[in-house]
Amino acid sequence: YQRRVHGGEWEWTASRRDSTGIWMTTSPPNSPFELGESLPSFEPIARGDMTPRVSIPTFREFMKDLQKIHNVVNDGPVLSFASLQIRILNLMFEMHRILNTKVESKTGHDYLNVQVDNALQVRAASDRTHFCTAVGRWANGPPKMEEVLKLLDERGVKRGVPPMPQQLHLQMDLITLSKIDSSGDEVDTSEGGDIISQQYVHPIIREAFLSTNGPEQGVYLASLTKDVFRLLEGSATYAEMRMDLNGEDPQEIIRLAHWVSNHELHCKYVRWSIQVPTTYYQLKKKGKVNSLAELLDNIFKPMMDVTRDPTVNPTLAGFLFKVKSFCLMGEGRKDLVKSKTASIDPVDWTSKANPSYAYYMYYFWQRLVMLNESRSSRDMNTFMFRPDCGEEGPSTNLIAGYLLADHITNAVGLTSPVMQYLFYLFQIGISYSVVGANERNTTFQDHPFQLLFKCGLRVSLCTYIPLHTHRSEIAINEEYSLCRRIYKLTATDISEISYNSVLQSCFYTDWIENDDEQCRQLYLKSLCSLSSVRKIYRSNVLDQEREWVIRCANGKSLSTQEDWEYDRIKIQVPQELIENSDMKACEQIFYAINARRKYLKFKKLVTNLKNLENTIAKSKDGVFMLYYNDELVQEVLPSLKEYIEDFRIMKDIADGGTLRALATQRLQLLDLQFELHRRLNFKLEKSQSGDFYQCFKVDNHVHMAAGMIPKQLRDFIQRKATTCSEDIVAMNKDGQGITLGQLFQQLDLDPEELTIQKLDVQEDQALFERFDNFNAKYNPCAQPSLRELFLKTNNQVKGRYFAELIRDVFQDSEANRVWYTEFRLSIYGRSCDEWRDLADWYVANRVQSDTNKWIIQIPRLYSMLKSSGAITNFAQFIHNVFYPLWQATLDPKNNQTIDYFLQDVVGFDSVDNENVTDKALTNTLPNYWDNNDNPPYAYWMYYMWANIKTLNQVRRHLGMSTFEFRPHCGESGSMHHMTSGFLLAHKINHGVMLRQSPALMYLYMLRQIPLSVSPLSNNSLFLLYKDNPFPQMFKYGLNVTLSTDDPLQFHHTAQPLVEEYCVASKMWKFSVTDMIEIARYSALHSGFGADIKEAKLGKLFWLASVRGNDSKRSQLSNARVAYRYDRMGEEVAYINSFLVDKKIDNIFDDDIRELHYHEQEFSFPSFVF
């Protein structure tokens, strides 16, 4: 019909379509002409007869082709392929725009934009204010309305007896469009026809003022049209205006020609199109035509006659030279493929029902081809075929448009990825009135325009019927303005859409072929407005996409030789595009990384003392350090004052616009790169990945007091009530023992009737942003005494029940061996005896498992302890928490239980409600912090970090285990808690406040600081699941994993960690490879030893390259590991390209990780950068 494929190569016609004789008004896609280098030739073919150069496909052939393409469009593999390619095109454009927005703005000239309104109906071209004013003026002035009514009577328009204003119940000086609208009756669109006319404007108003056959030969519409001409000229806007031609008789097009001629409707900013509504069924009912063939003859025969002999009707001949295209409108809902009457010839179509729209399109196209052949053989202008297509009706209408049309209009139904891809490959023009569609049936959000534009389809904007859908005088400006704001289009995007509107229009060929200097300037202006960078991008991608299709069709797909090889997207950044702002941002990154290194770089203890005999630990300014004969043995840490200054600078960096701008761009790019990688390599990764349920995963953040699910707690309470009812579990005021059975009686609880609902430990709506209500959920049945008995280590039964419950929980993970835990136990800082009590409980009750490591959480409860008189100042709190650890470190023989317990402890956590307003950070030393107010969060963080760091240095020197600092950070509250975490923390629990700071997000990615996120917990307390940044952080490449936090409150199944993963996979569409990667992060985060990690992940697990991933053990695809490795290398190289005489290190580099791991081999079970 117009596009063919021969021998596996695309064949494009440069001058005319191969079988139709229709002028190609757009250059062949990807031709040099599009890049402004040369012009294609448009040589007319001289023929003296009406015989087509090649035979026109018959309707039977058309039906077969239509059916074949219909089958292709609905074929599963084709749909999958096209969906993938469309998504890739979308992502590639987003990447291009992120990387090239600045350079496109420099190389483009959007002030030169030439916009063409590709579809503007004459009868609805006025703006509503002007139209209503004119109608009000004309209705009360000459000519008399009686003449109008008489004319309407002749046409059979029902009007009643009173004059027109009274009949419509209008005060004509107060007329508005809503008052002259149609009656609002439901319009039957199944048959098609002139649906717009039926839906808008009262019939009387329409016939009188919006018809070329109105009073005095359509003077009112002509006057309105001239007003539109003046507006177009004043705004230098071009339009292709559509006039209606119904085909009711052969004289209709002649009357139309005389209407244009008599009213001198000529404007250099306007080209005419003939619009033919599918009104056969209406004309048939009125007896004006007997068959569809007669309707087509009424349209085309006068044009054929005047083409053969222009002297027959010079007015019509002149008019046709001004007409550039024919349009068809009124789709209806009939499907040609399913039609039983499809084979009927138009001569025999005498039914009172309309045929299907695709049937209409074929026979209209067939007649237009023959007309064009005749005209082109005589060196006359030819016409494009530009139907409305895809707004309503079946998909076969779009397929017919794909086969037959030069361009189509209002294809809001172009949602099939296969059809989108075909329209893209052949660059078929599509004009949309997005504002109009929003008024009628498709919202801005549901409209396909934005997606199609991003994917590179040749889309433009039009206004169509602005009288009914727009508000401003220059409707096309309103269309562009609204789309720019709603879809966040750049200036270059607007230039491209404008450029597309010119390419689709008939102005394009007029300006090229016309020797007039003004036309030549308009052509050059339209060509130069769009950035050459954008043109080259579109051209290259289209070339690559066609080559890819041909290669796939010929069976030449890529095959990888190694399992770590994958399809890559390469990005090049020319040095000339580097800007000063980017250089400054990279300097800030360099400072931030060095600041973190200053606080977290591990330094060995340098001393001549053997075994540190006769040394003691003393507190200096709130930090315990090692002394020998009052001489400091350890190196002095950065002071509180120095830390406050670094913290202030980091806050400024995080809040400033310089790094935020760069980080936002880089993170967006990483997001799109990951989406592209996942779509390009989905099958490869799937084939390499193993079983998620068998992969090693660790719950890195879970509190032991809520570490069981509600059913476990209920069953345990019921079991103890049955078997241990005589146990003394409490004492009354008189010092007499209270048994477990008596306790339940006092609480009016029957253990046998205890349900999970009565237990009342699960989250509910009262928890959101109410940390006090959350803490109350730790009390089973809302009874603090039950929490004290079953979930505490220090009580009347010496924590025996809690220990038994813990061992029940351990049994689950020990049974499957792929789900490990890092539970938290609390040290409050009330006294130094807490450590010994906890360690004695640990040893006595054997609460240890090779599937668990312990982390000690320090609640930030200084204010409560100070108010109760338990401590006098913050220094005493620090003493109570850390001094017993120094005693066990320097004198393990006299502190055996603590020493034994610490071998199973891998880190410290700082916990409590972050959603409280911090006091200002001051350099007040702990000895002087003696008021009842809690210190600021950043103050807590410094003294936790400092005391853990000095203790670790000594313990490593002695060959003892060391501890990581893993605080709750960024769950809620200030974003700058994450700033403290960046400087001081080895790893982070939560971290969702990173969503507020692209700069910090980027820094966390570059340093790969582990983050254990608990979306189900966040959803109940501070952040709805849909707003959680976890999926974005994962795509950016942050070192994130999933954890449960409090299964007792937030989970329901026997495996809460698997539940956490499953919910995330469903909500965020994670693949199996994604889930395994997240699980692998959890294993690397954990404090389990190298022996377990080697067994579960691979012998070189500490390496970030594929050398470190044993896919048979970790279950993770090597392609995914290689992708992450490459992305980090590219990011570091990008940043280093801006730095002079200094570099940041790539923490994924194998050599760096080898050195780092062996330096910390006897220190941290997992290493930190």
Coordinates of N, CA and C in Angstrom, one line a residue, residues 865-1019:
L865 N 16.0 8.5 82.3 CA 16.9 8.1 83.4 C 17.3 9.2 84.3
K866 N 17.5 10.4 83.7 CA 17.9 11.5 84.5 C 16.8 12.0 85.4
S867 N 15.6 12.0 84.8 CA 14.4 12.4 85.6 C 14.1 11.5 86.8
S868 N 14.4 10.2 86.6 CA 14.2 9.3 87.7 C 15.3 9.2 88.7
G869 N 16.4 9.9 88.5 CA 17.5 10.0 89.4 C 18.4 8.8 89.3
A870 N 18.3 8.0 88.2 CA 19.2 6.9 88.1 C 20.6 7.3 87.7
I871 N 20.7 8.5 87.0 CA 22.0 9.0 86.6 C 22.0 10.5 86.8
T872 N 23.2 11.1 86.9 CA 23.4 12.5 87.2 C 23.7 13.4 86.0
N873 N 24.3 12.8 85.0 CA 24.7 13.5 83.7 C 24.9 12.5 82.6
F874 N 25.2 13.0 81.4 CA 25.3 12.1 80.3 C 26.6 11.3 80.4
A875 N 27.6 11.9 81.0 CA 28.9 11.1 81.2 C 28.7 9.8 82.0
Q876 N 27.8 9.9 83.0 CA 27.5 8.7 83.8 C 26.8 7.6 82.9
F877 N 25.9 8.1 82.1 CA 25.2 7.2 81.1 C 26.3 6.5 80.3
I878 N 27.2 7.2 79.7 CA 28.3 6.6 78.9 C 29.1 5.6 79.7
H879 N 29.4 6.0 81.0 CA 30.1 5.1 81.8 C 29.4 3.8 82.1
N880 N 28.1 3.9 82.3 CA 27.3 2.6 82.6 C 27.2 1.7 81.3
V881 N 27.3 2.3 80.2 CA 27.2 1.5 78.9 C 28.5 0.9 78.6
F882 N 29.6 1.7 78.6 CA 30.9 1.2 78.0 C 31.9 0.8 79.0
Y883 N 31.9 1.2 80.2 CA 33.0 0.8 81.1 C 33.0 -0.7 81.4
P884 N 31.8 -1.4 81.6 CA 31.9 -2.8 81.7 C 32.5 -3.5 80.6
L885 N 32.4 -3.0 79.3 CA 33.0 -3.6 78.2 C 34.5 -3.5 78.2
W886 N 35.0 -2.4 78.7 CA 36.5 -2.2 78.9 C 37.0 -3.2 80.0
Q887 N 36.2 -3.3 81.0 CA 36.6 -4.3 82.1 C 36.7 -5.7 81.5
A888 N 35.7 -6.1 80.7 CA 35.8 -7.4 80.1 C 36.9 -7.6 79.1
T889 N 37.2 -6.5 78.4 CA 38.3 -6.5 77.4 C 39.7 -6.6 78.1
L890 N 39.9 -5.8 79.1 CA 41.2 -5.7 79.7 C 41.4 -6.8 80.8
D891 N 40.3 -7.3 81.4 CA 40.4 -8.3 82.4 C 39.3 -9.4 82.2
P892 N 39.5 -10.2 81.1 CA 38.4 -11.2 80.8 C 38.3 -12.3 81.8
K893 N 39.3 -12.6 82.5 CA 39.3 -13.7 83.5 C 38.3 -13.3 84.6
N894 N 38.2 -12.1 85.1 CA 37.3 -11.7 86.1 C 35.9 -11.3 85.6
N895 N 35.8 -11.3 84.3 CA 34.5 -11.0 83.6 C 34.2 -12.0 82.6
Q896 N 34.2 -13.2 83.0 CA 34.1 -14.3 82.0 C 32.7 -14.4 81.3
T897 N 31.6 -14.1 82.0 CA 30.4 -14.2 81.3 C 30.2 -13.1 80.3
I898 N 30.6 -11.9 80.7 CA 30.5 -10.8 79.7 C 31.5 -11.1 78.5
D899 N 32.7 -11.5 78.8 CA 33.6 -11.8 77.7 C 33.0 -12.9 76.8
Y900 N 32.4 -13.9 77.3 CA 31.8 -15.0 76.5 C 30.7 -14.5 75.7
F901 N 29.8 -13.7 76.3 CA 28.7 -13.1 75.6 C 29.1 -12.2 74.5
L902 N 30.2 -11.4 74.7 CA 30.6 -10.5 73.6 C 31.2 -11.2 72.4
Q903 N 31.5 -12.4 72.5 CA 32.0 -13.2 71.4 C 30.8 -13.4 70.4
D904 N 29.6 -13.3 70.9 CA 28.4 -13.5 70.1 C 27.7 -12.2 69.7
V905 N 28.3 -11.1 70.1 CA 27.8 -9.8 69.8 C 28.6 -9.2 68.6
V906 N 27.9 -8.7 67.6 CA 28.6 -8.1 66.4 C 28.4 -6.6 66.2
G907 N 27.6 -6.0 67.0 CA 27.4 -4.6 66.8 C 26.5 -3.9 67.8
F908 N 26.5 -2.6 67.7 CA 25.7 -1.7 68.6 C 24.7 -0.9 67.8
D909 N 23.5 -0.8 68.3 CA 22.4 0.0 67.7 C 22.0 1.1 68.6
S910 N 21.6 2.2 68.1 CA 21.0 3.3 68.9 C 19.6 3.5 68.5
V911 N 18.7 3.3 69.4 CA 17.2 3.3 69.0 C 16.4 4.2 69.8
D912 N 15.3 4.6 69.3 CA 14.2 5.4 69.9 C 13.5 6.2 68.8
N913 N 12.6 7.0 69.2 CA 11.8 7.7 68.3 C 12.6 8.9 67.7
E914 N 12.8 8.9 66.4 CA 13.6 10.0 65.8 C 12.6 11.2 65.5
N915 N 11.4 10.9 65.5 CA 10.4 12.0 65.1 C 10.2 13.0 66.3
V916 N 11.2 13.4 66.9 CA 11.1 14.5 67.9 C 12.1 15.6 67.5
T917 N 11.7 16.8 67.9 CA 12.6 17.9 67.5 C 13.9 17.9 68.3
D918 N 15.0 18.0 67.6 CA 16.3 18.0 68.3 C 16.6 19.4 68.8
K919 N 17.3 19.4 69.9 CA 17.9 20.6 70.4 C 19.1 20.9 69.5
A920 N 19.5 22.2 69.5 CA 20.7 22.6 68.7 C 21.9 21.8 69.1
L921 N 22.7 21.4 68.2 CA 24.0 20.7 68.4 C 25.0 21.6 69.0
T922 N 25.4 21.4 70.2 CA 26.4 22.2 70.9 C 27.6 21.4 71.3
N923 N 28.7 22.0 71.7 CA 29.9 21.3 72.1 C 30.0 21.2 73.6
T924 N 28.9 21.1 74.3 CA 28.8 20.8 75.7 C 29.3 19.4 75.9
L925 N 30.3 19.3 76.8 CA 30.9 17.9 77.1 C 29.9 17.1 78.0
P926 N 30.0 15.8 77.9 CA 29.0 15.0 78.7 C 29.0 15.2 80.2
N927 N 30.2 15.6 80.8 CA 30.2 15.9 82.2 C 29.3 17.1 82.6
Y928 N 29.1 18.0 81.6 CA 28.3 19.2 81.9 C 26.9 19.1 81.3
W929 N 26.6 17.9 80.7 CA 25.2 17.8 80.2 C 24.4 17.1 81.4
D930 N 23.9 18.0 82.2 CA 23.3 17.5 83.4 C 21.8 18.0 83.5
N931 N 21.3 18.6 82.4 CA 19.8 18.9 82.5 C 19.0 17.7 82.1
N932 N 17.7 17.8 82.1 CA 16.8 16.6 81.9 C 16.5 16.4 80.4
D933 N 17.0 17.3 79.5 CA 16.7 17.1 78.1 C 17.6 16.1 77.5
N934 N 17.0 15.4 76.5 CA 17.8 14.4 75.7 C 18.8 15.2 74.9
P935 N 20.1 14.7 74.8 CA 21.0 15.4 73.8 C 20.5 15.2 72.4
P936 N 20.9 16.1 71.5 CA 20.5 16.0 70.1 C 21.0 14.6 69.5
Y937 N 20.3 14.2 68.4 CA 20.6 12.9 67.8 C 22.1 12.9 67.4
A938 N 22.6 13.9 66.7 CA 24.0 13.9 66.2 C 25.0 13.8 67.4
Y939 N 24.6 14.4 68.6 CA 25.4 14.3 69.8 C 25.5 12.8 70.2
W940 N 24.4 12.2 70.3 CA 24.4 10.7 70.7 C 25.3 10.0 69.7
M941 N 25.1 10.2 68.4 CA 25.8 9.5 67.4 C 27.3 9.6 67.6
Y942 N 27.8 10.8 67.9 CA 29.3 11.0 68.1 C 29.8 10.2 69.3
Y943 N 29.1 10.2 70.4 CA 29.7 9.5 71.6 C 29.5 8.0 71.5
M944 N 28.5 7.6 70.8 CA 28.4 6.1 70.5 C 29.5 5.7 69.6
W945 N 29.7 6.4 68.5 CA 30.8 6.1 67.6 C 32.2 6.2 68.3
A946 N 32.4 7.2 69.0 CA 33.8 7.4 69.6 C 34.1 6.3 70.6
N947 N 33.2 5.9 71.4 CA 33.4 4.9 72.4 C 33.5 3.5 71.8
I948 N 32.8 3.2 70.7 CA 32.9 2.0 70.0 C 34.2 1.9 69.3
K949 N 34.7 3.0 68.7 CA 35.9 3.0 68.0 C 37.1 2.8 68.9
T950 N 37.2 3.5 70.0 CA 38.4 3.2 70.9 C 38.3 1.8 71.4
L951 N 37.2 1.3 71.8 CA 37.1 0.0 72.3 C 37.5 -1.1 71.2
N952 N 37.1 -0.9 70.0 CA 37.4 -1.8 68.9 C 38.9 -1.8 68.7
Q953 N 39.6 -0.6 68.8 CA 41.0 -0.6 68.5 C 41.8 -1.5 69.5
V954 N 41.4 -1.4 70.8 CA 42.1 -2.2 71.8 C 41.7 -3.7 71.6
R955 N 40.4 -4.0 71.4 CA 40.0 -5.4 71.2 C 40.7 -6.0 70.0
R956 N 40.8 -5.3 68.9 CA 41.5 -5.9 67.8 C 43.0 -6.2 68.1
H957 N 43.6 -5.2 68.8 CA 45.0 -5.4 69.2 C 45.2 -6.7 70.0
L958 N 44.2 -7.0 70.8 CA 44.2 -8.2 71.7 C 43.7 -9.5 71.0
G959 N 43.3 -9.4 69.7 CA 42.8 -10.5 69.0 C 41.3 -10.9 69.4
M960 N 40.6 -9.9 69.9 CA 39.2 -10.1 70.3 C 38.3 -9.7 69.2
S961 N 37.0 -10.1 69.3 CA 36.0 -9.6 68.3 C 35.8 -8.1 68.4
T962 N 35.4 -7.5 67.3 CA 35.1 -6.1 67.4 C 33.6 -5.9 67.0
F963 N 33.2 -4.6 67.1 CA 31.8 -4.3 66.9 C 31.5 -3.2 65.9
E964 N 30.4 -3.4 65.2 CA 30.0 -2.3 64.2 C 29.0 -1.4 64.9
F965 N 29.0 -0.2 64.4 CA 28.0 0.8 64.8 C 26.8 0.8 63.8
R966 N 25.7 0.3 64.1 CA 24.5 0.2 63.2 C 23.3 0.9 63.8
P967 N 23.2 2.2 63.8 CA 22.1 2.9 64.5 C 20.8 2.9 63.7
H968 N 19.7 3.0 64.4 CA 18.5 3.4 63.7 C 18.7 4.8 63.2
C969 N 18.5 5.0 62.0 CA 18.9 6.4 61.4 C 18.0 6.6 60.2
G970 N 17.3 7.8 60.2 CA 16.5 8.1 59.0 C 15.2 7.4 58.9
E971 N 14.7 6.9 60.0 CA 13.4 6.3 60.0 C 12.3 7.4 59.9
S972 N 12.6 8.5 60.6 CA 11.7 9.6 60.6 C 12.5 10.8 61.0
G973 N 11.9 11.9 61.4 CA 12.6 13.0 61.9 C 13.4 13.8 60.8
S974 N 14.5 14.4 61.3 CA 15.3 15.2 60.4 C 16.1 14.4 59.4
M975 N 16.1 14.9 58.2 CA 16.9 14.3 57.1 C 18.4 14.2 57.5
H976 N 18.8 15.2 58.4 CA 20.3 15.2 58.7 C 20.7 14.2 59.7
H977 N 19.8 13.4 60.2 CA 20.2 12.2 61.0 C 21.1 11.3 60.0
M978 N 20.7 11.3 58.7 CA 21.4 10.6 57.7 C 22.8 11.2 57.5
T979 N 22.9 12.5 57.7 CA 24.3 13.1 57.6 C 25.2 12.6 58.7
S980 N 24.7 12.5 59.9 CA 25.5 11.9 61.0 C 25.8 10.4 60.7
G981 N 24.8 9.7 60.2 CA 25.1 8.3 59.8 C 26.2 8.2 58.7
F982 N 26.2 9.1 57.8 CA 27.2 9.0 56.7 C 28.6 9.2 57.3
L983 N 28.7 10.1 58.3 CA 30.0 10.4 58.8 C 30.5 9.2 59.8
L984 N 29.6 8.7 60.6 CA 29.9 7.9 61.7 C 29.5 6.4 61.7
A985 N 28.5 6.1 61.0 CA 27.9 4.7 61.1 C 28.6 3.7 60.1
H986 N 28.8 2.5 60.6 CA 29.2 1.5 59.7 C 28.1 1.0 58.8
K987 N 26.9 0.9 59.4 CA 25.7 0.4 58.6 C 24.5 1.1 59.2
I988 N 23.4 1.1 58.5 CA 22.2 1.9 58.9 C 21.0 1.0 59.0
N989 N 20.2 1.2 60.0 CA 18.8 0.6 60.0 C 17.8 1.6 59.6
H990 N 17.0 1.3 58.6 CA 15.9 2.2 58.0 C 16.5 3.0 56.9
G991 N 16.8 4.3 57.1 CA 17.4 5.2 56.1 C 16.5 5.7 55.1
V992 N 15.1 5.6 55.3 CA 14.2 6.0 54.3 C 14.1 7.5 54.1
M993 N 14.7 8.3 55.1 CA 14.7 9.8 54.9 C 15.7 10.2 53.9
L994 N 16.4 9.3 53.3 CA 17.3 9.6 52.2 C 16.5 10.1 51.0
R995 N 15.2 9.8 51.0 CA 14.3 10.3 49.9 C 14.3 11.8 49.8
Q996 N 14.6 12.5 50.9 CA 14.5 13.9 50.9 C 15.8 14.6 50.4
S997 N 16.9 13.8 50.2 CA 18.2 14.4 49.8 C 18.8 13.6 48.7
P998 N 18.7 14.0 47.5 CA 19.5 13.3 46.4 C 21.0 13.3 46.6
A999 N 21.5 14.4 47.3 CA 22.9 14.5 47.5 C 23.4 13.4 48.4
L1000 N 22.7 13.2 49.6 CA 23.1 12.1 50.5 C 22.8 10.8 49.9
M1001 N 21.7 10.6 49.1 CA 21.4 9.4 48.5 C 22.6 9.0 47.6
Y1002 N 23.1 9.9 46.8 CA 24.3 9.6 45.9 C 25.5 9.3 46.7
L1003 N 25.8 10.0 47.8 CA 27.0 9.7 48.6 C 26.9 8.3 49.2
Y1004 N 25.7 7.9 49.7 CA 25.5 6.6 50.3 C 25.7 5.5 49.2
M1005 N 25.3 5.8 47.9 CA 25.6 4.9 46.9 C 27.1 4.7 46.6
L1006 N 27.7 5.9 46.5 CA 29.2 5.8 46.2 C 30.0 5.1 47.2
R1007 N 29.6 5.2 48.5 CA 30.3 4.5 49.6 C 29.7 3.1 49.9
Q1008 N 28.6 2.8 49.2 CA 28.0 1.5 49.5 C 27.7 1.2 50.9
I1009 N 27.2 2.2 51.7 CA 26.9 2.1 53.1 C 25.7 1.2 53.2
P1010 N 25.8 0.0 53.9 CA 24.6 -0.9 53.9 C 23.4 -0.3 54.7
L1011 N 22.2 -0.5 54.1 CA 21.0 0.0 54.6 C 20.0 -1.2 54.8
S1012 N 19.5 -1.4 56.0 CA 18.5 -2.4 56.2 C 17.2 -1.7 56.4
V1013 N 16.3 -1.9 55.4 CA 15.0 -1.2 55.3 C 13.9 -2.1 55.7
S1014 N 12.9 -1.6 56.4 CA 11.8 -2.4 56.8 C 10.5 -1.7 56.3
P1015 N 10.1 -2.0 55.1 CA 8.9 -1.3 54.5 C 7.6 -1.5 55.2
L1016 N 7.4 -2.8 55.7 CA 6.1 -3.1 56.4 C 6.1 -2.3 57.7
S1017 N 7.2 -2.2 58.4 CA 7.2 -1.4 59.6 C 7.0 0.0 59.3
N1018 N 7.7 0.6 58.3 CA 7.6 2.0 57.9 C 6.1 2.3 57.6
N1019 N 5.5 1.4 56.9 CA 4.1 1.6 56.4 C 3.2 1.8 57.6

